[in-house]
């Protein structure tokens, strides 16, 4: 499946404000979230899956940043962990495109190009063991390759072995872009659009992960409240050589103001360089309003209550 989304802001005359969900900043359609908390009391880290994830946020561990440009992932050293790790995480796990109830599982040498691109900043590290993983490929048994920060050293880690250094003097809050591109048994690793390392490796049961995987806990000497934190500004996953469609929300304009009760017409333009558009979906604050399967793509939104809204459109091509 390939799609693209574009985001604008909208204001209805009112005093009330509406929450902006992480799904209005990042496309979370085919991800599940693991958090460093155990609110259901089952002794394991909580998981949030679709469709709940579309309208989910946590004020500490998973939320939109103050200026609405990124999603904050935080994991504290005393947090709950998964059964296979002693470290806490606020992290997305890739699910199967086309069916978010199933886990993604692909091979590095299955003849398909698998790509994950992340624009992000690491914004906080634990005090005693200042290590965080921010983006990884995992196979059926263990991590294959990850982007890792230890103190000020940002580098590629190959299953526990230090690989190339990407930045020896990384400053917290510095925005950078990383990409994994997997094809024919080779994993190409990019940093700020420059190829930094190619790793030949055969693995199956693979999937991408993105977010904050804090590499410390209280047994390492860190306080339970110490934490790692990552802000993701853009996240894109594709499988195959096809190009994703493009979409632009043409109306209403960013920052528009309407009177409560007024019908608002949302309009979008969309195209696909190597296929056709199957539908365009329209969203407000992470909630789907409706869709249109033929150009010109539009939707009339009626009954909107007073508040502040983030509107966006998603375009889907003929691959689903």
C-alpha positions as a Markdown table, in Angstrom:
| # | Residue | x | y | z |
|---|---|---|---|---|
| 1 | Unk | 0.0 | 0.0 | 0.0 |
| 2 | Unk | 1.2 | 3.5 | -0.8 |
| 3 | Unk | -0.3 | 6.8 | 0.3 |
| 4 | Unk | 0.7 | 10.3 | 1.3 |
| 5 | Unk | -0.9 | 12.8 | 3.7 |
| 6 | Unk | -0.8 | 16.6 | 3.9 |
| 7 | Unk | -1.7 | 18.6 | 7.0 |
| 8 | Unk | -3.3 | 22.1 | 7.5 |
| 9 | Unk | -4.8 | 24.0 | 10.4 |
| 10 | Unk | -8.4 | 25.2 | 10.7 |
| 11 | Unk | -10.1 | 27.3 | 13.3 |
| 12 | Unk | -13.8 | 27.5 | 14.2 |
| 13 | Unk | -15.0 | 30.5 | 16.2 |
| 14 | Unk | -15.0 | 29.3 | 19.8 |
| 15 | Unk | -13.2 | 29.3 | 23.2 |
| 16 | Unk | -12.8 | 25.5 | 23.4 |
| 17 | Unk | -9.7 | 23.8 | 21.9 |
| 18 | Unk | -9.4 | 20.2 | 20.6 |
| 19 | Unk | -6.5 | 17.9 | 21.1 |
| 20 | Unk | -4.1 | 17.2 | 18.3 |
| 21 | Unk | -3.4 | 13.5 | 18.1 |
| 22 | Unk | 0.0 | 12.1 | 17.0 |
| 23 | Unk | -1.8 | 10.5 | 14.1 |
| 24 | Unk | -2.4 | 14.0 | 12.7 |
| 25 | Unk | 1.4 | 14.5 | 12.5 |
| 26 | Unk | 2.6 | 11.0 | 11.5 |
| 27 | Unk | 0.8 | 8.4 | 9.5 |
| 28 | Unk | 0.3 | 5.6 | 12.0 |
| 29 | Unk | -2.1 | 3.5 | 9.9 |
| 30 | Unk | 0.2 | 0.4 | 9.9 |
| 31 | Unk | 2.0 | 0.6 | 13.2 |
| 32 | Unk | 1.4 | -0.5 | 16.8 |
| 33 | Unk | 2.8 | 1.4 | 19.8 |
| 34 | Unk | 4.6 | -0.1 | 22.8 |
| 35 | Unk | 4.7 | 2.1 | 26.0 |
| 36 | Unk | 6.8 | 1.9 | 29.2 |
| 37 | Unk | 3.7 | 1.6 | 31.3 |
| 38 | Unk | 1.5 | -1.2 | 32.6 |
| 39 | Unk | -1.9 | 0.3 | 33.1 |
| 40 | Unk | -3.7 | -3.0 | 32.5 |
| 41 | Unk | -1.7 | -4.7 | 35.3 |
| 42 | Unk | -0.6 | -7.7 | 33.2 |
| 43 | Unk | 3.1 | -7.3 | 34.1 |
| 44 | Unk | 4.1 | -6.3 | 30.6 |
| 45 | Unk | 4.5 | -3.0 | 28.7 |
| 46 | Unk | 1.2 | -1.8 | 27.3 |
| 47 | Unk | 0.5 | -1.9 | 23.5 |
| 48 | Unk | -1.8 | 0.4 | 21.6 |
| 49 | Unk | -3.0 | -0.9 | 18.2 |
| 50 | Unk | -5.2 | 0.4 | 15.4 |
| 51 | Unk | -7.9 | 1.6 | 15.4 |
| 52 | Unk | -7.3 | 2.9 | 19.0 |
| 53 | Unk | -4.0 | 4.3 | 18.0 |
| 54 | Unk | -5.6 | 6.8 | 15.5 |
| 55 | Unk | -7.0 | 8.8 | 18.4 |
| 56 | Unk | -4.5 | 7.9 | 21.2 |
| 57 | Unk | -2.0 | 10.1 | 23.0 |
| 58 | Unk | -0.3 | 9.9 | 26.4 |
| 59 | Unk | 0.6 | 13.3 | 28.0 |
| 60 | Unk | 4.1 | 12.0 | 29.0 |
| 61 | Unk | 5.2 | 9.2 | 26.8 |
| 62 | Unk | 3.5 | 9.7 | 23.4 |
| 63 | Unk | 2.2 | 13.1 | 22.4 |
| 64 | Unk | 2.5 | 16.0 | 19.9 |
| 65 | Unk | 5.2 | 18.5 | 20.8 |
| 66 | Unk | 4.4 | 22.1 | 21.8 |
| 67 | Unk | 4.6 | 23.6 | 18.3 |
| 68 | Unk | 2.7 | 20.8 | 16.6 |
| 69 | Unk | 5.5 | 19.7 | 14.3 |
| 70 | Unk | 6.5 | 16.4 | 15.8 |
| 71 | Unk | 5.6 | 13.5 | 18.0 |
| 72 | Unk | 7.4 | 13.0 | 21.3 |
| 73 | Unk | 8.4 | 9.4 | 22.3 |
| 74 | Unk | 9.6 | 9.1 | 25.9 |
| 75 | Unk | 10.7 | 6.0 | 27.9 |
| 76 | Unk | 11.8 | 6.2 | 31.6 |
| 77 | Unk | 14.3 | 3.9 | 33.1 |
| 78 | Unk | 11.9 | 2.5 | 35.6 |
| 79 | Unk | 9.3 | 1.7 | 33.0 |
| 80 | Unk | 7.6 | -1.5 | 32.1 |
| 81 | Unk | 9.3 | -3.7 | 29.5 |
| 82 | Unk | 8.4 | -6.3 | 26.9 |
| 83 | Unk | 9.0 | -10.0 | 27.6 |
| 84 | Unk | 12.1 | -10.0 | 25.4 |
| 85 | Unk | 13.9 | -7.0 | 26.8 |
| 86 | Unk | 15.0 | -5.5 | 30.1 |
| 87 | Unk | 14.9 | -2.0 | 28.7 |
| 88 | Unk | 11.8 | 0.3 | 28.4 |
| 89 | Unk | 10.5 | 1.8 | 25.1 |
| 90 | Unk | 8.0 | 4.2 | 23.6 |
| 91 | Unk | 8.3 | 2.7 | 20.2 |
| 92 | Unk | 6.3 | 1.9 | 17.0 |
| 93 | Unk | 6.4 | -1.6 | 15.6 |
| 94 | Unk | 5.6 | -2.0 | 11.9 |
| 95 | Unk | 2.4 | -3.8 | 11.1 |
| 96 | Unk | 1.3 | -5.4 | 7.8 |
| 97 | Unk | 0.3 | -2.9 | 5.1 |
| 98 | Unk | -3.3 | -3.4 | 4.2 |
| 99 | Unk | -4.1 | -5.2 | 7.5 |
| 100 | Unk | -3.0 | -3.4 | 10.7 |
| 101 | Unk | -4.1 | -6.4 | 12.8 |
| 102 | Unk | -1.2 | -8.5 | 11.5 |
| 103 | Unk | 2.5 | -8.0 | 12.2 |
| 104 | Unk | 4.7 | -7.1 | 9.3 |
| 105 | Unk | 7.2 | -9.8 | 8.3 |
| 106 | Unk | 9.5 | -9.6 | 5.3 |
| 107 | Unk | 12.9 | -10.8 | 4.2 |
| 108 | Unk | 16.0 | -8.9 | 3.4 |
| 109 | Unk | 16.4 | -11.0 | 0.2 |
| 110 | Unk | 12.8 | -11.4 | -1.0 |
| 111 | Unk | 13.4 | -9.3 | -4.1 |
| 112 | Unk | 11.3 | -6.4 | -2.8 |
| 113 | Unk | 12.8 | -3.0 | -1.8 |
| 114 | Unk | 11.9 | -2.2 | 1.9 |
| 115 | Unk | 12.5 | 1.4 | 3.0 |
| 116 | Unk | 12.1 | 3.4 | 6.2 |
| 117 | Unk | 12.9 | 7.1 | 6.4 |
| 118 | Unk | 12.8 | 9.0 | 9.7 |
| 119 | Unk | 13.4 | 12.7 | 10.3 |
| 120 | Unk | 13.9 | 13.1 | 14.1 |
| 121 | Unk | 15.8 | 14.5 | 17.0 |
| 122 | Unk | 17.0 | 12.8 | 20.1 |
| 123 | Unk | 16.2 | 15.3 | 22.9 |
| 124 | Unk | 17.1 | 13.6 | 26.2 |
| 125 | Unk | 19.2 | 10.8 | 27.5 |
| 126 | Unk | 19.4 | 8.9 | 30.9 |
| 127 | Unk | 22.0 | 10.3 | 33.3 |
| 128 | Unk | 24.2 | 7.3 | 34.1 |
| 129 | Unk | 23.9 | 5.2 | 31.0 |
| 130 | Unk | 23.1 | 7.8 | 28.3 |
| 131 | Unk | 22.1 | 5.4 | 25.5 |
| 132 | Unk | 19.1 | 5.4 | 23.2 |
| 133 | Unk | 18.1 | 3.5 | 20.0 |
| 134 | Unk | 16.2 | 5.6 | 17.5 |
| 135 | Unk | 15.2 | 3.4 | 14.6 |
| 136 | Unk | 15.9 | -0.2 | 13.9 |
| 137 | Unk | 15.4 | -3.3 | 11.7 |
| 138 | Unk | 14.4 | -6.3 | 13.7 |
| 139 | Unk | 14.1 | -9.9 | 12.4 |
| 140 | Unk | 12.2 | -12.9 | 13.9 |
| 141 | Unk | 14.7 | -13.2 | 16.7 |
| 142 | Unk | 16.7 | -10.1 | 17.4 |
| 143 | Unk | 17.6 | -6.6 | 16.2 |
| 144 | Unk | 19.6 | -6.7 | 12.9 |
| 145 | Unk | 20.8 | -3.1 | 12.7 |
| 146 | Unk | 19.9 | 0.1 | 14.6 |
| 147 | Unk | 20.7 | 3.9 | 14.8 |
| 148 | Unk | 22.1 | 4.5 | 18.3 |
| 149 | Unk | 23.2 | 7.4 | 20.4 |
| 150 | Unk | 25.7 | 6.9 | 23.3 |
| 151 | Unk | 26.5 | 10.3 | 24.9 |
| 152 | Unk | 27.4 | 12.4 | 22.0 |
| 153 | Unk | 28.3 | 9.6 | 19.6 |
| 154 | Unk | 25.6 | 8.8 | 17.0 |
| 155 | Unk | 26.4 | 5.6 | 15.1 |
| 156 | Unk | 25.1 | 2.5 | 13.4 |
| 157 | Unk | 25.0 | -0.6 | 15.6 |
| 158 | Unk | 25.1 | -4.0 | 13.9 |
| 159 | Unk | 23.5 | -6.5 | 16.4 |
| 160 | Unk | 25.6 | -5.2 | 19.3 |
| 161 | Unk | 28.8 | -4.3 | 17.3 |
| 162 | Unk | 29.7 | -0.7 | 16.7 |
| 163 | Unk | 29.5 | 0.3 | 13.1 |
| 164 | Unk | 30.3 | 3.6 | 11.3 |
| 165 | Unk | 30.0 | 6.8 | 13.4 |
| 166 | Unk | 27.5 | 9.2 | 11.9 |
| 167 | Unk | 28.2 | 12.2 | 14.2 |
| 168 | Unk | 30.9 | 12.1 | 16.9 |
| 169 | Unk | 29.6 | 15.3 | 18.6 |
| 170 | Unk | 25.8 | 15.0 | 18.4 |
| 171 | Unk | 23.9 | 17.7 | 20.3 |
| 172 | Unk | 20.6 | 16.9 | 21.9 |
| 173 | Unk | 17.8 | 18.4 | 19.9 |
| 174 | Unk | 19.7 | 18.4 | 16.6 |
| 175 | Unk | 17.3 | 17.3 | 13.8 |
| 176 | Unk | 18.7 | 14.6 | 11.5 |
| 177 | Unk | 17.4 | 12.2 | 8.8 |
| 178 | Unk | 18.1 | 8.5 | 8.6 |
| 179 | Unk | 17.0 | 5.8 | 6.2 |
| 180 | Unk | 17.2 | 2.1 | 5.9 |
| 181 | Unk | 16.9 | 0.8 | 2.3 |
| 182 | Unk | 16.8 | -3.0 | 2.0 |
| 183 | Unk | 17.1 | -4.9 | -1.3 |
| 184 | Unk | 18.6 | -8.2 | -2.5 |
| 185 | Unk | 20.2 | -9.0 | 0.8 |
| 186 | Unk | 21.9 | -5.6 | 1.3 |
| 187 | Unk | 20.9 | -3.0 | 3.9 |
| 188 | Unk | 21.9 | 0.5 | 2.9 |
| 189 | Unk | 22.1 | 3.0 | 5.8 |
| 190 | Unk | 21.7 | 6.7 | 5.0 |
| 191 | Unk | 22.4 | 9.7 | 7.3 |
| 192 | Unk | 21.2 | 13.1 | 6.1 |
| 193 | Unk | 20.7 | 11.7 | 2.6 |
| 194 | Unk | 24.3 | 10.4 | 2.4 |
| 195 | Unk | 25.0 | 6.6 | 2.1 |
| 196 | Unk | 27.1 | 5.7 | 5.1 |
| 197 | Unk | 27.1 | 1.9 | 5.3 |
| 198 | Unk | 26.0 | -1.1 | 3.3 |
| 199 | Unk | 25.5 | -4.3 | 5.3 |
| 200 | Unk | 25.1 | -7.7 | 3.5 |
| 201 | Unk | 22.8 | -9.8 | 5.6 |
| 202 | Unk | 20.1 | -12.5 | 5.1 |
| 203 | Unk | 17.2 | -12.4 | 7.6 |
| 204 | Unk | 13.5 | -13.2 | 7.6 |
| 205 | Unk | 10.6 | -12.2 | 9.8 |
| 206 | Unk | 11.8 | -8.6 | 9.5 |
| 207 | Unk | 10.1 | -5.4 | 10.4 |
| 208 | Unk | 10.9 | -1.7 | 11.1 |
| 209 | Unk | 10.7 | 0.0 | 14.5 |
| 210 | Unk | 10.8 | 3.8 | 15.2 |
| 211 | Unk | 10.7 | 5.9 | 18.4 |
| 212 | Unk | 12.6 | 5.8 | 21.6 |
| 213 | Unk | 14.1 | 2.6 | 22.9 |
| 214 | Unk | 15.9 | 3.6 | 26.1 |
| 215 | Unk | 19.0 | 1.5 | 26.7 |
| 216 | Unk | 19.2 | 1.8 | 30.5 |
| 217 | Unk | 17.2 | 0.8 | 33.6 |
| 218 | Unk | 17.6 | 1.1 | 37.3 |
| 219 | Unk | 20.0 | -1.9 | 37.5 |
| 220 | Unk | 22.4 | 0.2 | 35.4 |
| 221 | Unk | 22.4 | 2.9 | 38.2 |
| 222 | Unk | 19.9 | 5.3 | 36.6 |
| 223 | Unk | 17.0 | 6.6 | 38.7 |
| 224 | Unk | 13.6 | 5.3 | 37.7 |
| 225 | Unk | 12.6 | 8.7 | 36.6 |
| 226 | Unk | 15.6 | 9.2 | 34.2 |
| 227 | Unk | 14.5 | 8.9 | 30.6 |
| 228 | Unk | 15.3 | 8.9 | 27.0 |
| 229 | Unk | 13.3 | 10.9 | 24.5 |
| 230 | Unk | 13.0 | 11.2 | 20.7 |
| 231 | Unk | 10.9 | 13.6 | 18.6 |
| 232 | Unk | 9.9 | 12.3 | 15.2 |
| 233 | Unk | 8.9 | 14.9 | 12.6 |
| 234 | Unk | 8.4 | 12.6 | 9.6 |
| 235 | Unk | 8.2 | 8.9 | 9.1 |
| 236 | Unk | 7.7 | 7.0 | 5.9 |
| 237 | Unk | 7.8 | 3.3 | 5.1 |
| 238 | Unk | 7.5 | 1.8 | 1.6 |
| 239 | Unk | 7.7 | -1.7 | 0.2 |
| 240 | Unk | 8.4 | -2.1 | -3.5 |
| 241 | Unk | 9.9 | 0.2 | -6.1 |
| 242 | Unk | 6.6 | 2.1 | -6.7 |
| 243 | Unk | 6.4 | 5.8 | -5.9 |
| 244 | Unk | 3.8 | 6.9 | -3.4 |
| 245 | Unk | 1.0 | 9.2 | -4.6 |
| 246 | Unk | 1.1 | 12.9 | -3.9 |
| 247 | Unk | -1.7 | 14.9 | -2.4 |
| 248 | Unk | -2.4 | 18.5 | -1.6 |
| 249 | Unk | -5.2 | 19.9 | 0.5 |
| 250 | Unk | -6.3 | 22.9 | -1.6 |
| 251 | Unk | -9.2 | 24.1 | 0.6 |
| 252 | Unk | -9.8 | 25.5 | 3.1 |
| 253 | Unk | -6.6 | 27.5 | 3.4 |
| 254 | Unk | -4.3 | 27.0 | 6.4 |
| 255 | Unk | -5.5 | 29.2 | 9.3 |
| 256 | Unk | -9.0 | 29.6 | 8.0 |
| 257 | Unk | -11.8 | 30.6 | 10.4 |
| 258 | Unk | -15.5 | 29.6 | 10.1 |
| 259 | Unk | -18.6 | 30.1 | 12.0 |
| 260 | Unk | -19.9 | 27.1 | 14.1 |
| 261 | Unk | -22.6 | 25.3 | 12.2 |
| 262 | Unk | -21.3 | 26.3 | 8.8 |
| 263 | Unk | -20.7 | 23.6 | 6.2 |
| 264 | Unk | -17.0 | 23.4 | 5.4 |
| 265 | Unk | -15.9 | 22.0 | 2.0 |
| 266 | Unk | -12.6 | 20.2 | 2.0 |
| 267 | Unk | -10.9 | 19.9 | -1.4 |
| 268 | Unk | -7.7 | 18.1 | -2.4 |
| 269 | Unk | -5.7 | 17.4 | -5.5 |
| 270 | Unk | -3.9 | 14.0 | -5.9 |
| 271 | Unk | -1.8 | 12.2 | -8.5 |
| 272 | Unk | 0.3 | 9.1 | -8.8 |
| 273 | Unk | 3.3 | 8.9 | -11.1 |
| 274 | Unk | 3.2 | 5.1 | -11.6 |
| 275 | Unk | -0.5 | 4.3 | -11.1 |
| 276 | Unk | -3.8 | 5.8 | -10.4 |
| 277 | Unk | -5.6 | 7.3 | -7.4 |
| 278 | Unk | -8.1 | 4.9 | -5.8 |
| 279 | Unk | -9.4 | 7.3 | -3.2 |
| 280 | Unk | -8.7 | 10.4 | -1.1 |
| 281 | Unk | -9.6 | 10.4 | 2.6 |
| 282 | Unk | -10.2 | 13.5 | 4.7 |
| 283 | Unk | -9.4 | 13.8 | 8.4 |
| 284 | Unk | -9.8 | 16.2 | 11.3 |
| 285 | Unk | -7.7 | 15.7 | 14.4 |
| 286 | Unk | -7.1 | 12.1 | 13.5 |
| 287 | Unk | -10.7 | 11.2 | 12.9 |
| 288 | Unk | -11.8 | 10.3 | 9.4 |
| 289 | Unk | -14.6 | 12.5 | 8.1 |
| 290 | Unk | -15.1 | 10.8 | 4.7 |
| 291 | Unk | -13.6 | 10.0 | 1.4 |
| 292 | Unk | -14.0 | 10.6 | -2.4 |
| 293 | Unk | -13.0 | 8.1 | -5.1 |
| 294 | Unk | -13.2 | 10.4 | -8.1 |
| 295 | Unk | -11.6 | 13.7 | -9.0 |
| 296 | Unk | -12.1 | 16.5 | -8.1 |
| 297 | Unk | -11.7 | 15.1 | -4.6 |
| 298 | Unk | -13.9 | 16.8 | -2.0 |
| 299 | Unk | -15.9 | 16.4 | 1.1 |
| 300 | Unk | -18.6 | 18.6 | 2.7 |
| 301 | Unk | -18.1 | 18.6 | 6.5 |
| 302 | Unk | -21.2 | 19.7 | 8.4 |
| 303 | Unk | -21.9 | 19.7 | 12.2 |
| 304 | Unk | -18.4 | 20.7 | 13.2 |
| 305 | Unk | -18.4 | 22.1 | 16.8 |
| 306 | Unk | -16.4 | 25.1 | 17.9 |
| 307 | Unk | -12.7 | 24.6 | 18.4 |
| 308 | Unk | -9.3 | 24.3 | 16.7 |
| 309 | Unk | -8.8 | 21.5 | 14.1 |
| 310 | Unk | -5.9 | 20.0 | 12.2 |
| 311 | Unk | -7.1 | 18.8 | 8.8 |
| 312 | Unk | -5.3 | 16.5 | 6.5 |
| 313 | Unk | -5.9 | 14.3 | 3.4 |
| 314 | Unk | -4.5 | 10.9 | 2.5 |
| 315 | Unk | -4.2 | 9.7 | -1.0 |
| 316 | Unk | -4.3 | 6.0 | -1.8 |
| 317 | Unk | -3.2 | 4.5 | -5.2 |
| 318 | Unk | -4.3 | 1.4 | -7.1 |
| 319 | Unk | -2.1 | -0.9 | -5.0 |
| 320 | Unk | -4.5 | -0.3 | -2.1 |
